[in-house]
């Protein structure tokens, strides 16, 4: 069974540009989460989808971040415009409903210059 | 969310048991103790969780004190591949609740 996949693995962009990260959860997993670790900080929750609905988006830092999950399958996280402090590793995780624990993807390393 | 306290770092000799402690003195009755780890450059990986009974799976054992204020994750025969940051997290089970990661314990397995 394929695990959680994320694309791209690395992205380097300039400040002010737009970047879109993609997450493909494990097939059949209704729950999808986004987390991130910015430089020197702890891993922080961003938001949680149940199917295509946003269950909890309390961790989204500001309105430059937009997450979507059309059709309840894969999800995208768009950062527009990107700022220097957005640099870090963005993780996606998925779980079944009801869930005991999540499976994490390998992450996307975002560097904003 | 209940807070957890873990040592910043630990070393363990290869082949020995690694015992990672965690304090969670404010844990609520409906909160579970979860352990995840992050091996360098990978995403976090679930290890084990428990409510009040000791638990064991193919990866590790979890020992929870009777008062549930602390727990210990045991890796019975540590290998070099177990070098990672280990996170002790308390959360409600079956609630899809977000994970609150702390700083964790950086475990280094020494050859």
GROMACS .gro file of C-alpha atoms in nm:
model
  224
    1UNK     CA    1   0.000   0.000   0.000
    2UNK     CA    2   0.136   0.341  -0.096
    3UNK     CA    3   0.196   0.583   0.185
    4UNK     CA    4   0.127   0.954   0.199
    5UNK     CA    5   0.303   1.128  -0.086
    6UNK     CA    6   0.395   1.493  -0.119
    7UNK     CA    7   0.507   1.696  -0.415
    8UNK     CA    8   0.747   1.857  -0.469
    9UNK     CA    9   1.008   1.730  -0.226
   10UNK     CA   10   1.189   2.062  -0.246
   11UNK     CA   11   1.090   2.404  -0.369
   12UNK     CA   12   1.301   2.717  -0.388
   13UNK     CA   13   1.122   3.041  -0.472
   14UNK     CA   14   1.175   3.411  -0.433
   15UNK     CA   15   0.988   3.629  -0.191
   16UNK     CA   16   0.663   3.741  -0.340
   17UNK     CA   17   0.616   3.440  -0.564
   18UNK     CA   18   0.347   3.178  -0.533
   19UNK     CA   19   0.401   2.814  -0.448
   20UNK     CA   20   0.157   2.525  -0.438
   21UNK     CA   21   0.230   2.213  -0.239
   22UNK     CA   22   0.043   1.892  -0.302
   23UNK     CA   23  -0.042   1.601  -0.074
   24UNK     CA   24  -0.186   1.267  -0.175
   25UNK     CA   25  -0.317   1.083   0.130
   26UNK     CA   26  -0.342   0.709   0.168
   27UNK     CA   27  -0.637   0.584  -0.035
   28UNK     CA   28  -0.955   0.577   0.169
   29UNK     CA   29  -0.831   0.811   0.439
   30UNK     CA   30  -1.092   1.077   0.506
   31UNK     CA   31  -0.876   1.278   0.746
   32UNK     CA   32  -0.598   1.492   0.603
   33UNK     CA   33  -0.375   1.722   0.803
   34UNK     CA   34  -0.112   1.983   0.722
   35UNK     CA   35   0.172   2.060   0.962
   36UNK     CA   36   0.490   2.259   0.923
   37UNK     CA   37   0.822   2.313   1.091
   38UNK     CA   38   0.984   2.647   1.037
   39UNK     CA   39   1.351   2.693   1.110
   40UNK     CA   40   1.442   2.620   1.469
   41UNK     CA   41   1.084   2.576   1.581
   42UNK     CA   42   0.860   2.286   1.671
   43UNK     CA   43   0.630   2.108   1.431
   44UNK     CA   44   0.304   2.302   1.427
   45UNK     CA   45  -0.044   2.206   1.314
   46UNK     CA   46  -0.192   2.408   1.027
   47UNK     CA   47  -0.527   2.254   0.944
   48UNK     CA   48  -0.740   1.942   0.925
   49UNK     CA   49  -0.975   1.823   0.651
   50UNK     CA   50  -1.243   1.561   0.688
   51UNK     CA   51  -1.311   1.462   0.332
   52UNK     CA   52  -1.345   1.795   0.151
   53UNK     CA   53  -1.449   1.999   0.456
   54UNK     CA   54  -1.217   2.201   0.676
   55UNK     CA   55  -1.264   2.064   1.026
   56UNK     CA   56  -1.007   2.282   1.197
   57UNK     CA   57  -0.800   2.557   1.041
   58UNK     CA   58  -0.693   2.722   1.363
   59UNK     CA   59  -0.324   2.680   1.283
   60UNK     CA   60  -0.322   2.863   0.951
   61UNK     CA   61  -0.085   3.156   1.007
   62UNK     CA   62  -0.254   3.416   0.786
   63UNK     CA   63  -0.455   3.467   0.472
   64UNK     CA   64  -0.156   3.413   0.247
   65UNK     CA   65  -0.213   3.043   0.301
   66UNK     CA   66  -0.496   2.864   0.121
   67UNK     CA   67  -0.565   2.494   0.154
   68UNK     CA   68  -0.806   2.299  -0.062
   69UNK     CA   69  -0.918   1.942  -0.090
   70UNK     CA   70  -1.152   1.920  -0.383
   71UNK     CA   71  -1.337   1.591  -0.404
   72UNK     CA   72  -1.197   1.475  -0.074
   73UNK     CA   73  -0.889   1.315  -0.226
   74UNK     CA   74  -0.564   1.503  -0.266
   75UNK     CA   75  -0.501   1.841  -0.106
   76UNK     CA   76  -0.310   2.149  -0.208
   77UNK     CA   77  -0.159   2.419   0.009
   78UNK     CA   78  -0.093   2.745  -0.170
   79UNK     CA   79   0.123   3.021  -0.032
   80UNK     CA   80   0.067   3.354  -0.205
   81UNK     CA   81   0.271   3.569  -0.183
   82UNK     CA   82   0.549   3.378  -0.010
   83UNK     CA   83   0.752   3.550   0.260
   84UNK     CA   84   1.093   3.464   0.401
   85UNK     CA   85   0.943   3.333   0.724
   86UNK     CA   86   0.744   3.073   0.532
   87UNK     CA   87   1.061   2.873   0.476
   88UNK     CA   88   1.049   2.534   0.641
   89UNK     CA   89   0.927   2.180   0.596
   90UNK     CA   90   0.559   2.121   0.530
   91UNK     CA   91   0.420   1.784   0.629
   92UNK     CA   92   0.097   1.622   0.531
   93UNK     CA   93  -0.064   1.338   0.724
   94UNK     CA   94  -0.371   1.123   0.677
   95UNK     CA   95  -0.579   0.885   0.883
   96UNK     CA   96  -0.890   0.676   0.860
   97UNK     CA   97  -1.221   0.772   1.018
   98UNK     CA   98  -1.235   0.697   1.306
   99UNK     CA   99  -0.864   0.717   1.356
  100UNK     CA  100  -0.613   0.594   1.605
  101UNK     CA  101  -0.308   0.761   1.456
  102UNK     CA  102  -0.185   0.937   1.147
  103UNK     CA  103   0.054   0.847   0.870
  104UNK     CA  104   0.286   1.127   0.770
  105UNK     CA  105   0.433   1.205   0.433
  106UNK     CA  106   0.802   1.282   0.380
  107UNK     CA  107   0.742   1.655   0.369
  108UNK     CA  108   0.811   1.937   0.126
  109UNK     CA  109   1.107   2.158   0.204
  110UNK     CA  110   1.022   2.514   0.106
  111UNK     CA  111   1.292   2.776   0.080
  112UNK     CA  112   1.193   3.138   0.021
  113UNK     CA  113   1.482   3.361  -0.086
  114UNK     CA  114  -0.386   2.015   2.550
  115UNK     CA  115  -0.191   1.866   2.836
  116UNK     CA  116   0.176   1.952   2.839
  117UNK     CA  117   0.456   1.698   2.834
  118UNK     CA  118   0.813   1.725   2.956
  119UNK     CA  119   1.095   1.522   2.806
  120UNK     CA  120   1.473   1.530   2.837
  121UNK     CA  121   1.635   1.720   2.556
  122UNK     CA  122   1.871   1.443   2.456
  123UNK     CA  123   1.981   1.092   2.543
  124UNK     CA  124   2.241   0.843   2.427
  125UNK     CA  125   2.206   0.466   2.421
  126UNK     CA  126   2.448   0.194   2.319
  127UNK     CA  127   2.353  -0.012   2.019
  128UNK     CA  128   2.184  -0.336   2.121
  129UNK     CA  129   2.080  -0.207   2.460
  130UNK     CA  130   1.732  -0.104   2.566
  131UNK     CA  131   1.655   0.265   2.522
  132UNK     CA  132   1.427   0.405   2.790
  133UNK     CA  133   1.275   0.742   2.711
  134UNK     CA  134   1.086   0.914   2.993
  135UNK     CA  135   0.799   1.158   2.966
  136UNK     CA  136   0.614   1.356   3.230
  137UNK     CA  137   0.250   1.451   3.172
  138UNK     CA  138   0.127   1.544   3.518
  139UNK     CA  139  -0.178   1.736   3.393
  140UNK     CA  140  -0.314   1.461   3.169
  141UNK     CA  141  -0.692   1.428   3.168
  142UNK     CA  142  -0.883   1.107   3.215
  143UNK     CA  143  -0.982   1.083   2.850
  144UNK     CA  144  -0.638   1.161   2.709
  145UNK     CA  145  -0.405   0.902   2.567
  146UNK     CA  146  -0.026   0.905   2.565
  147UNK     CA  147   0.112   0.887   2.212
  148UNK     CA  148   0.469   0.849   2.093
  149UNK     CA  149   0.595   0.953   1.752
  150UNK     CA  150   0.946   0.984   1.622
  151UNK     CA  151   1.113   1.175   1.344
  152UNK     CA  152   1.415   1.027   1.179
  153UNK     CA  153   1.629   1.287   1.007
  154UNK     CA  154   1.475   1.422   0.684
  155UNK     CA  155   1.165   1.205   0.715
  156UNK     CA  156   0.812   1.274   0.829
  157UNK     CA  157   0.703   1.187   1.185
  158UNK     CA  158   0.628   0.821   1.240
  159UNK     CA  159   0.373   0.679   1.483
  160UNK     CA  160   0.521   0.437   1.736
  161UNK     CA  161   0.268   0.345   2.002
  162UNK     CA  162  -0.005   0.483   2.225
  163UNK     CA  163  -0.183   0.390   2.547
  164UNK     CA  164  -0.442   0.505   2.796
  165UNK     CA  165  -0.350   0.345   3.128
  166UNK     CA  166  -0.238  -0.009   3.061
  167UNK     CA  167   0.109  -0.095   2.942
  168UNK     CA  168   0.124  -0.156   2.570
  169UNK     CA  169   0.362  -0.342   2.342
  170UNK     CA  170   0.388  -0.367   1.967
  171UNK     CA  171   0.652  -0.467   1.717
  172UNK     CA  172   0.836  -0.139   1.759
  173UNK     CA  173   0.831  -0.062   2.129
  174UNK     CA  174   0.674  -0.094   2.472
  175UNK     CA  175   0.495   0.180   2.660
  176UNK     CA  176   0.490   0.179   3.037
  177UNK     CA  177   0.242   0.420   3.200
  178UNK     CA  178   0.252   0.480   3.575
  179UNK     CA  179  -0.056   0.399   3.777
  180UNK     CA  180  -0.131   0.767   3.838
  181UNK     CA  181  -0.078   0.831   3.462
  182UNK     CA  182   0.143   1.128   3.535
  183UNK     CA  183   0.441   0.984   3.356
  184UNK     CA  184   0.536   0.717   3.106
  185UNK     CA  185   0.839   0.549   2.953
  186UNK     CA  186   0.890   0.441   2.596
  187UNK     CA  187   1.115   0.138   2.569
  188UNK     CA  188   1.297   0.036   2.254
  189UNK     CA  189   1.412  -0.311   2.359
  190UNK     CA  190   1.716  -0.355   2.134
  191UNK     CA  191   1.816  -0.020   1.993
  192UNK     CA  192   1.979  -0.006   1.652
  193UNK     CA  193   2.151   0.279   1.471
  194UNK     CA  194   1.830   0.330   1.271
  195UNK     CA  195   1.652   0.425   1.593
  196UNK     CA  196   1.850   0.749   1.611
  197UNK     CA  197   1.576   1.012   1.591
  198UNK     CA  198   1.380   1.275   1.781
  199UNK     CA  199   1.109   1.111   1.992
  200UNK     CA  200   0.794   1.299   2.080
  201UNK     CA  201   0.563   1.221   2.369
  202UNK     CA  202   0.217   1.371   2.304
  203UNK     CA  203  -0.108   1.354   2.497
  204UNK     CA  204  -0.435   1.378   2.310
  205UNK     CA  205  -0.787   1.245   2.310
  206UNK     CA  206  -0.810   0.915   2.128
  207UNK     CA  207  -1.051   0.858   1.840
  208UNK     CA  208  -1.117   1.228   1.816
  209UNK     CA  209  -0.894   1.313   1.523
  210UNK     CA  210  -0.747   1.577   1.746
  211UNK     CA  211  -0.444   1.759   1.616
  212UNK     CA  212  -0.102   1.662   1.741
  213UNK     CA  213   0.083   1.914   1.956
  214UNK     CA  214   0.453   1.848   1.913
  215UNK     CA  215   0.696   1.970   2.174
  216UNK     CA  216   1.073   1.969   2.142
  217UNK     CA  217   1.103   1.596   2.201
  218UNK     CA  218   1.405   1.390   2.302
  219UNK     CA  219   1.691   1.354   2.059
  220UNK     CA  220   1.800   0.991   2.097
  221UNK     CA  221   2.141   0.898   1.963
  222UNK     CA  222   2.233   0.533   1.934
  223UNK     CA  223   2.604   0.485   1.984
  224UNK     CA  224   2.778   0.201   1.793
   0.00000   0.00000   0.00000
